[in-house]
C-alpha positions as a Python dict, from the first residue, in 0.01 Angstrom:
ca = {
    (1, 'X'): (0, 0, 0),
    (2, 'X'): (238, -258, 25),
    (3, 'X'): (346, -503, -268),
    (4, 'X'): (531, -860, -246),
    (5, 'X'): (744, -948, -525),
    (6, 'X'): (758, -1297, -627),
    (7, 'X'): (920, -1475, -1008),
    (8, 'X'): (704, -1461, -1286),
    (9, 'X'): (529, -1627, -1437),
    (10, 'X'): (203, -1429, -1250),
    (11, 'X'): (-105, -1540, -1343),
    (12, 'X'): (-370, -1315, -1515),
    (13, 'X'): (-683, -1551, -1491),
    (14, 'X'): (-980, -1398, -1380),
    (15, 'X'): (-1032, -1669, -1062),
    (16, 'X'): (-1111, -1653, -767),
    (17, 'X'): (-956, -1857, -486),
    (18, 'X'): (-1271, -1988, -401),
    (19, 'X'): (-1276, -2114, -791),
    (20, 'X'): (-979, -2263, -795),
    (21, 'X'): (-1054, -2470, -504),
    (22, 'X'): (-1377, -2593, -641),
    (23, 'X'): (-1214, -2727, -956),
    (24, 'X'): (-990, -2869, -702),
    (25, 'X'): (-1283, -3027, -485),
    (26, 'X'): (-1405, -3184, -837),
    (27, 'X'): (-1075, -3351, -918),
    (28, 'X'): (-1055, -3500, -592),
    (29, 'X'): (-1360, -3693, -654),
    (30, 'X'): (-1241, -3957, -865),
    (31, 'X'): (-1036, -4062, -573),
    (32, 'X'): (-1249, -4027, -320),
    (33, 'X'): (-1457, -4283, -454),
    (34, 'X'): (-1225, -4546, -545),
    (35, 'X'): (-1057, -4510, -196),
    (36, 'X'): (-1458, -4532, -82),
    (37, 'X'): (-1484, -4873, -322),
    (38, 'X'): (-1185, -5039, -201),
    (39, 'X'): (-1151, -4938, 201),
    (40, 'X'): (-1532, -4853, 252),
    (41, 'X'): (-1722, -4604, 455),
    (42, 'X'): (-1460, -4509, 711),
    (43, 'X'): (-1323, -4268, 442),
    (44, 'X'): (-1650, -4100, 434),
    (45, 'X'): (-1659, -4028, 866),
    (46, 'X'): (-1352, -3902, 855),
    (47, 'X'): (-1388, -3693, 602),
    (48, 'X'): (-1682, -3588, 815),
    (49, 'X'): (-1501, -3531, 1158),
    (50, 'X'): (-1191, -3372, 941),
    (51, 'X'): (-1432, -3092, 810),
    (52, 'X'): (-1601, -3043, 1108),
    (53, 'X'): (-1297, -3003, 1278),
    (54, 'X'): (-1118, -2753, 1052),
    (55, 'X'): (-1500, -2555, 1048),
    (56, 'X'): (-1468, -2492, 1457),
    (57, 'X'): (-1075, -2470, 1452),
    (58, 'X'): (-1031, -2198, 1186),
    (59, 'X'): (-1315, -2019, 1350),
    (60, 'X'): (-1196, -1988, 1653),
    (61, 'X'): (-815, -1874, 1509),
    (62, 'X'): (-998, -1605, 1318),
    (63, 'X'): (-1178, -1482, 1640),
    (64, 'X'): (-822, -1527, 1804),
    (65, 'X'): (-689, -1318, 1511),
    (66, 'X'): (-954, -1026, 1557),
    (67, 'X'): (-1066, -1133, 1203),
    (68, 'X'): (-1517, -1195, 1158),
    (69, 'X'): (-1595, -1575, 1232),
    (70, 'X'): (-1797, -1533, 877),
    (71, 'X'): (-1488, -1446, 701),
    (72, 'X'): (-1321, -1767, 811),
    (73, 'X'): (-1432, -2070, 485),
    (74, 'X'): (-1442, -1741, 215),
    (75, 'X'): (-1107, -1893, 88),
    (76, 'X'): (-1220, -2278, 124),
    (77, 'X'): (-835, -2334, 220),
    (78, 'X'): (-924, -2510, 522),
    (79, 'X'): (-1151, -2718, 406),
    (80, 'X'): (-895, -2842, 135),
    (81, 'X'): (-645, -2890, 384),
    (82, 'X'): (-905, -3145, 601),
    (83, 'X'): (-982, -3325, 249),
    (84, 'X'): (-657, -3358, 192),
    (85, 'X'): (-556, -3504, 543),
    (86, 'X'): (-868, -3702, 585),
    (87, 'X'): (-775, -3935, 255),
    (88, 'X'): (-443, -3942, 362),
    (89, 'X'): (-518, -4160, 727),
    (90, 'X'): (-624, -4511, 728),
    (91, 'X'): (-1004, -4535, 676),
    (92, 'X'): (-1103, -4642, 1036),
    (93, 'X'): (-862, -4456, 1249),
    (94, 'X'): (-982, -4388, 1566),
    (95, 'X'): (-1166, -4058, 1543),
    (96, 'X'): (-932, -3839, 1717),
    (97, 'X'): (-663, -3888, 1525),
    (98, 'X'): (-807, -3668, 1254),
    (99, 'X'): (-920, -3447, 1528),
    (100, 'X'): (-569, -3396, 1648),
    (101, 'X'): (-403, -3362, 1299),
    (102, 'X'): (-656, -3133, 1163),
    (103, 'X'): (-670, -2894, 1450),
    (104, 'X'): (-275, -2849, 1430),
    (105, 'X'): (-261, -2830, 1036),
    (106, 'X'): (-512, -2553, 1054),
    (107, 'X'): (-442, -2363, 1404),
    (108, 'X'): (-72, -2378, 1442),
    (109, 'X'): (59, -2438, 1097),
    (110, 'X'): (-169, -2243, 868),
    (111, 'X'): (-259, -1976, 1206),
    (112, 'X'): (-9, -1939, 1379),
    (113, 'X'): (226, -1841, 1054),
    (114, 'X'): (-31, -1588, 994),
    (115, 'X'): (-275, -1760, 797),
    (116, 'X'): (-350, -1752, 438),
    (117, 'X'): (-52, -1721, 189),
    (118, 'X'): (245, -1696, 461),
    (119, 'X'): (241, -2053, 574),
    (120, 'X'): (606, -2230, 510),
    (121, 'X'): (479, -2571, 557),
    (122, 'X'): (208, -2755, 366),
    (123, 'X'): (-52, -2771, 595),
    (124, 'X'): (-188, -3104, 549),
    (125, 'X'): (103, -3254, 535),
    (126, 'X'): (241, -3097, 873),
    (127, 'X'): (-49, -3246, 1050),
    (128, 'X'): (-25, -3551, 867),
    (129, 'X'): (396, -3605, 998),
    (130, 'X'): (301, -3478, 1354),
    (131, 'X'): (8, -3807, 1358),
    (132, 'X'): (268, -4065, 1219),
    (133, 'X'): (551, -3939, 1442),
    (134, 'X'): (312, -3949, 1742),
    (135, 'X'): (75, -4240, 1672),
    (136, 'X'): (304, -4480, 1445),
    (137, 'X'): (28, -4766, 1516),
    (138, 'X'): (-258, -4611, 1459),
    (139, 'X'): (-141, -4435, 1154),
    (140, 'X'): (21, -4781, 976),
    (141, 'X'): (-334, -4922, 1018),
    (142, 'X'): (-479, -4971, 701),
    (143, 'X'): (-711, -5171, 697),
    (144, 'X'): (-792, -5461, 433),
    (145, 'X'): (-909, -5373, 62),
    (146, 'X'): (-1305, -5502, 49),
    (147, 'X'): (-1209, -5798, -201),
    (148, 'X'): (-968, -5956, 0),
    (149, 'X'): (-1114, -5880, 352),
    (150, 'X'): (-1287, -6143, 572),
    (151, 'X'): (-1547, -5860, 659),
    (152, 'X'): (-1842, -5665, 499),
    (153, 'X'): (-1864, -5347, 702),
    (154, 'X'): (-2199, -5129, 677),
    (155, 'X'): (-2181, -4764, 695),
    (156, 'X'): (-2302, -4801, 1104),
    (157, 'X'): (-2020, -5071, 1151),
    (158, 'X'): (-1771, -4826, 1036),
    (159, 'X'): (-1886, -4538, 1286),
    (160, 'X'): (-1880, -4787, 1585),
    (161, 'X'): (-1497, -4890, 1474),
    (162, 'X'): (-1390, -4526, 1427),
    (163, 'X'): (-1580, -4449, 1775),
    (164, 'X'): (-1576, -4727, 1991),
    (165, 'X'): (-1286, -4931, 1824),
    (166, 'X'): (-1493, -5261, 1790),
    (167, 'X'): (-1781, -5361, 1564),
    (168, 'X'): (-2107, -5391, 1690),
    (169, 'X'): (-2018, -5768, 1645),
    (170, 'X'): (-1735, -5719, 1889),
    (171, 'X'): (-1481, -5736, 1622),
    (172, 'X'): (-1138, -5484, 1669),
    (173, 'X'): (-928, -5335, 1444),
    (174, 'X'): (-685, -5631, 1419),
    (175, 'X'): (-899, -5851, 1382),
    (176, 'X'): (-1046, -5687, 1074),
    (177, 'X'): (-694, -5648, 892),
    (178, 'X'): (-658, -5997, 875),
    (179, 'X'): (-678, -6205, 560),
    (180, 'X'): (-836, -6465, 457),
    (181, 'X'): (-508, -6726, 567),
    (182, 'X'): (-546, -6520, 924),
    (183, 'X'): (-220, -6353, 913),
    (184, 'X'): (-294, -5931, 965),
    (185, 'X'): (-181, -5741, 664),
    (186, 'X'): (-48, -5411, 594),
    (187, 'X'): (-46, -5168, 311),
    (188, 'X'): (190, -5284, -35),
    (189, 'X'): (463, -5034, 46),
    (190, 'X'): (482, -5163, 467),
    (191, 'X'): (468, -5527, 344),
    (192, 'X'): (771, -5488, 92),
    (193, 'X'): (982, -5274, 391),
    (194, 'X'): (886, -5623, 603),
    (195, 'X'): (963, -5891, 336),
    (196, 'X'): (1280, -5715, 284),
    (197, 'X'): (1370, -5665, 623),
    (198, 'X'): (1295, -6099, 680),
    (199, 'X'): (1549, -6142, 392),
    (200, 'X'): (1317, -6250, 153),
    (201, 'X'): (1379, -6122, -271),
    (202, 'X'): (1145, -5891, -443),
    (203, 'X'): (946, -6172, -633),
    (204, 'X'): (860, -6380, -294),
    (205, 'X'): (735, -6051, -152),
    (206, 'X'): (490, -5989, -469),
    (207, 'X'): (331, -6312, -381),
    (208, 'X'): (130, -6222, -102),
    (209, 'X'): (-267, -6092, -203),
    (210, 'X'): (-209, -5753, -112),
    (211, 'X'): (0, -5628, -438),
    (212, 'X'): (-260, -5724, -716),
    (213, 'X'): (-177, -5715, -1047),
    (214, 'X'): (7, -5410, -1114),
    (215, 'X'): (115, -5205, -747),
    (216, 'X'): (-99, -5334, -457),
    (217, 'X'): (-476, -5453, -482),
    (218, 'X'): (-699, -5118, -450),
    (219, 'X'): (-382, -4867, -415),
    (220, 'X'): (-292, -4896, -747),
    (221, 'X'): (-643, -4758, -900),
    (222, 'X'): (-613, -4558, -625),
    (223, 'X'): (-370, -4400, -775),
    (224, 'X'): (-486, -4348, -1118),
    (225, 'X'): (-787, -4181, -1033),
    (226, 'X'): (-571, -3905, -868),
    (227, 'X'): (-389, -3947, -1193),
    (228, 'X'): (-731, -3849, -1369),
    (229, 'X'): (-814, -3565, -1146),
    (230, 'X'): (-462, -3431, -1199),
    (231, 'X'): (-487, -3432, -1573),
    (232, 'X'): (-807, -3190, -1548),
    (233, 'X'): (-632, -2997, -1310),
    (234, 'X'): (-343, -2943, -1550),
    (235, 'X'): (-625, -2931, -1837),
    (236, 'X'): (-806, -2614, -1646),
    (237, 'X'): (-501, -2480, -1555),
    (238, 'X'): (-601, -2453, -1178),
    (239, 'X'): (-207, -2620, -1169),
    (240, 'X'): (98, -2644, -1457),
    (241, 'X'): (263, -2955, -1530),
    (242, 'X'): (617, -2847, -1394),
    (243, 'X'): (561, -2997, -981),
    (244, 'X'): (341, -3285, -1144),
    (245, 'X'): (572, -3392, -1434),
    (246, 'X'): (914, -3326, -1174),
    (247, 'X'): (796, -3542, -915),
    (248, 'X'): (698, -3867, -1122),
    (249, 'X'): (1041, -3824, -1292),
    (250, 'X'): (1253, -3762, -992),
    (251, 'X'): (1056, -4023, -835),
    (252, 'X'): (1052, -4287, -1194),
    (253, 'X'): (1419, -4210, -1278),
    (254, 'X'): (1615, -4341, -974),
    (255, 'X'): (1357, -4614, -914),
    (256, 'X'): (1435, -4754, -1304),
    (257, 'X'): (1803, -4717, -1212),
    (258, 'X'): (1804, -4956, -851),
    (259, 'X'): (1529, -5206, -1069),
    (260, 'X'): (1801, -5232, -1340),
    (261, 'X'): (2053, -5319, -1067),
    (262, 'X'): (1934, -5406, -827),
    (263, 'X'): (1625, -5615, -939),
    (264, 'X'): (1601, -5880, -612),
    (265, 'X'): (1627, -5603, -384),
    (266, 'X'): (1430, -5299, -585),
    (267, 'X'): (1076, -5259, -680),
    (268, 'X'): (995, -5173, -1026),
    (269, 'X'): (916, -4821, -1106),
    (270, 'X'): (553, -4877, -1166),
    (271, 'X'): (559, -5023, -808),
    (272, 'X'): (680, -4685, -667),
    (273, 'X'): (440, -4471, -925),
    (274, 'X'): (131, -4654, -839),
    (275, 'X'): (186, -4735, -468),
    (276, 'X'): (98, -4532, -156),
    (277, 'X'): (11, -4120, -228),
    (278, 'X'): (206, -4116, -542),
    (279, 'X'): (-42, -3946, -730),
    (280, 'X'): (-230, -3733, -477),
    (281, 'X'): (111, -3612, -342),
    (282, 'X'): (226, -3480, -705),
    (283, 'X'): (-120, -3328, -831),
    (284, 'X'): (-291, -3224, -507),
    (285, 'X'): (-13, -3161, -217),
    (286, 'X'): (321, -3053, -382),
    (287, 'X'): (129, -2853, -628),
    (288, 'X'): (23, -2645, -287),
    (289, 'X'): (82, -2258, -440),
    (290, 'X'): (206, -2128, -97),
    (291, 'X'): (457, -2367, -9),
    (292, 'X'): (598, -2433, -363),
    (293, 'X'): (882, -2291, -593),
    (294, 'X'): (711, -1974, -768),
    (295, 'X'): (896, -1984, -1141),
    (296, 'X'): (809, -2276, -1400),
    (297, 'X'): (1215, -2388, -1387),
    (298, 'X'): (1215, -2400, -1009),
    (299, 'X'): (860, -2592, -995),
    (300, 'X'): (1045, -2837, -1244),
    (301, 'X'): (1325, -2844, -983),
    (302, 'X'): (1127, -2870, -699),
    (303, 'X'): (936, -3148, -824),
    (304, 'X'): (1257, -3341, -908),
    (305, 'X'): (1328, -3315, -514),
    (306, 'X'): (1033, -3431, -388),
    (307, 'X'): (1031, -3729, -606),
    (308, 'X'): (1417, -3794, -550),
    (309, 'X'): (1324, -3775, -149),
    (310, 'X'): (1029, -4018, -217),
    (311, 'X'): (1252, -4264, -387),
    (312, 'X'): (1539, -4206, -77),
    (313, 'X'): (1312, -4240, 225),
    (314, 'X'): (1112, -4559, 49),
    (315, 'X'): (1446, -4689, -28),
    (316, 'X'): (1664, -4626, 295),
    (317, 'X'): (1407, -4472, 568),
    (318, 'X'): (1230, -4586, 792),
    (319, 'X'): (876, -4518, 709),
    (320, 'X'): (750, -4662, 378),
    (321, 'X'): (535, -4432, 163),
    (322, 'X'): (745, -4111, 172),
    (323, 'X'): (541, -3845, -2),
    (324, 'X'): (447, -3580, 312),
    (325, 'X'): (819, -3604, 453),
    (326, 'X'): (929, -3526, 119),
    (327, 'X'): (700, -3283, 30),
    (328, 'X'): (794, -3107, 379),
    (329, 'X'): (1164, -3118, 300),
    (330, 'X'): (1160, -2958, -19),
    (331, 'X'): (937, -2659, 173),
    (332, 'X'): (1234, -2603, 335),
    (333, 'X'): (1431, -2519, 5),
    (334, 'X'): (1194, -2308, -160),
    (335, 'X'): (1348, -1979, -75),
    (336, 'X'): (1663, -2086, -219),
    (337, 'X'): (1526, -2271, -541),
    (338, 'X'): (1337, -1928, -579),
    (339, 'X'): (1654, -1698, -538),
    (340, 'X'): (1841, -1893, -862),
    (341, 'X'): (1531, -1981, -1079),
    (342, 'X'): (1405, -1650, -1098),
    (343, 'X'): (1364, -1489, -1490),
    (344, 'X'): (1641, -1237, -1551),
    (345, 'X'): (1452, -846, -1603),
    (346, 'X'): (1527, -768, -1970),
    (347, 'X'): (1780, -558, -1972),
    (348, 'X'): (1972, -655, -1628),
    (349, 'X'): (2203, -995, -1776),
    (350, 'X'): (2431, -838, -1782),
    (351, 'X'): (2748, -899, -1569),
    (352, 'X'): (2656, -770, -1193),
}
């Protein structure tokens, strides 16, 4: 028998991992709706065609594997992986786009680093960088919060957009992102890279319907129902606060600095908190056990770098929400935050 030695703190709950990820499946749900309310019923098909996928894809690596197809959802891994990526695409995305991006975050990056527990890479992030690097148009595509668009789409005109790319009205993607002054809109975060990038200041670019009152109309409660599944999370102690609490500051901290500044040509901090996958990135996908710093001090840590890479790429980059390039990055740093955060034995502080 064969043992792998990793920092305390270990935990001694009596969980299983199929637990955990059920308390995780329930915290999920505030956001699921409110991204349901404000970009309708595309999130629910792909959420669909996202499970469906990982089902047949894991199955068939676990066949590959020489492991029982029945022993392939014990874990429910997979199937928080395709959540995960499914909320993270624009809500009527052609259909094989999550097709594509879940197969590869569950058959090469979870699979092919020998599945459960040894993958280096979040998985759902992976697939989601590989679909933005590949399909930049398809994946910048969000379309219109329901207040603000032109069109009412039924759950049947959703699966003919995601399918067939029109409307049974004949209507296309582009023509459904546009607003009500006919100019096609993108998400807050795209619109203030675009603004910026025309010259115009900070306050001109707030003008435009999209932002709302507080971070950009639907994104910002959006975000605070991740928010409010995080918080039971942290409350059930499926997570600790360390990734949470270092993200939002490593993300809040710089943010307040450039806004004190550099107020014409920064976004306020509440901007960057409450805009794009703030929240689902820091409770939900940096959180990820596997891929994360193992100690309390170097979850603290790692959280600070994923929120100081947020705050970089949305700053200087060239894509504008940040989260699953950070989150990536700071996978790559693990092993070393883990080699000089781990607890000294009692007894060995000595001088070496």
């Amino acid at each position: 028998m064969t043992f792998k030695l990793a920092a305390s703190p270990h935990s001694h709950q009596r969980r299983t991992t199929q637990q955990v990820m059920r308390w995780v499946y329930v915290a999920l749900i505030p956001g699921l709706l409110t991204l349901m309310y404000f970009f309708g019923w595309g999130v629910l098909w792909q959420l669909a065609l996202a499970v469906s996928t990982a089902f047949v894809v894991e199955a068939l690596s676990m066949r590959l594997r020489g492991r029982t197809i029945q022993s392939a959802w014990q874990d429910h891994t997979a199937l928080v992986t395709a959540i995960l990526l499914a909320i993270s695409i624009p809500s009527l995305a052609p259909w094989w786009l999550i097709v594509i991006g879940t197969a590869f975050a569950i058959g090469v990056v979870k699979h092919v680093y020998g599945g459960v527990g040894q993958n280096i890479f979040n998985p759902a992030m992976a697939g989601y960088v590989v679909l933005l690097i590949s399909f930049p148009v398809q994946m910048t595509s969000w379309p219109l919060p329901t207040q603000i668009s032109q069109f009412e789409l039924s759950f049947m005109d959703a699966a003919s957009v995601i399918f067939t790319g029109f409307t049974p009205a004949g209507y296309d993607l582009e023509q459904l992102r546009m607003g009500a002054d006919g100019l096609t809109m993108a998400t807050p975060l795209d619109s203030l890279r675009t603004a910026l990038n025309h010259q115009l200041t900070i306050g001109e670019a707030l003008q435009q319907p999209i932002f709302g009152t507080l971070a950009g109309l639907g994104w910002q409660w959006v975000n605070l129902a991740f928010l409010l599944g995080g918080v039971v999370l942290i409350k059930q102690r499926i997570i600790s606060w360390h990734i949470p609490t270092g993200m939002l500051l490593g993300l809040a901290v710089p943010a307040a600095l450039a806004w004190l500044f550099a107020p014409d040509q920064s976004v306020s901090p509440l901007m960057h908190l409450l805009s794009g996958a703030t929240m689902l990135g820091a409770f939900f996908i940096a959180t990820d056990p596997v891929t994360a710093a193992t100690s309390n001090r170097g979850r603290l840590y790692f959280g600070l770098l994923v929120g100081f890479l947020v705050f970089v790429i949305r700053t200087w980059g060239g894509y504008p929400d940040a989260v699953a390039f950070a989150v990536l990055l700071a996978n790559m740093t693990v092993p070393i935050i883990d080699k000089y955060t781990q607890p000294v034995a009692y007894g060995h502080g000595g001088r070496s």
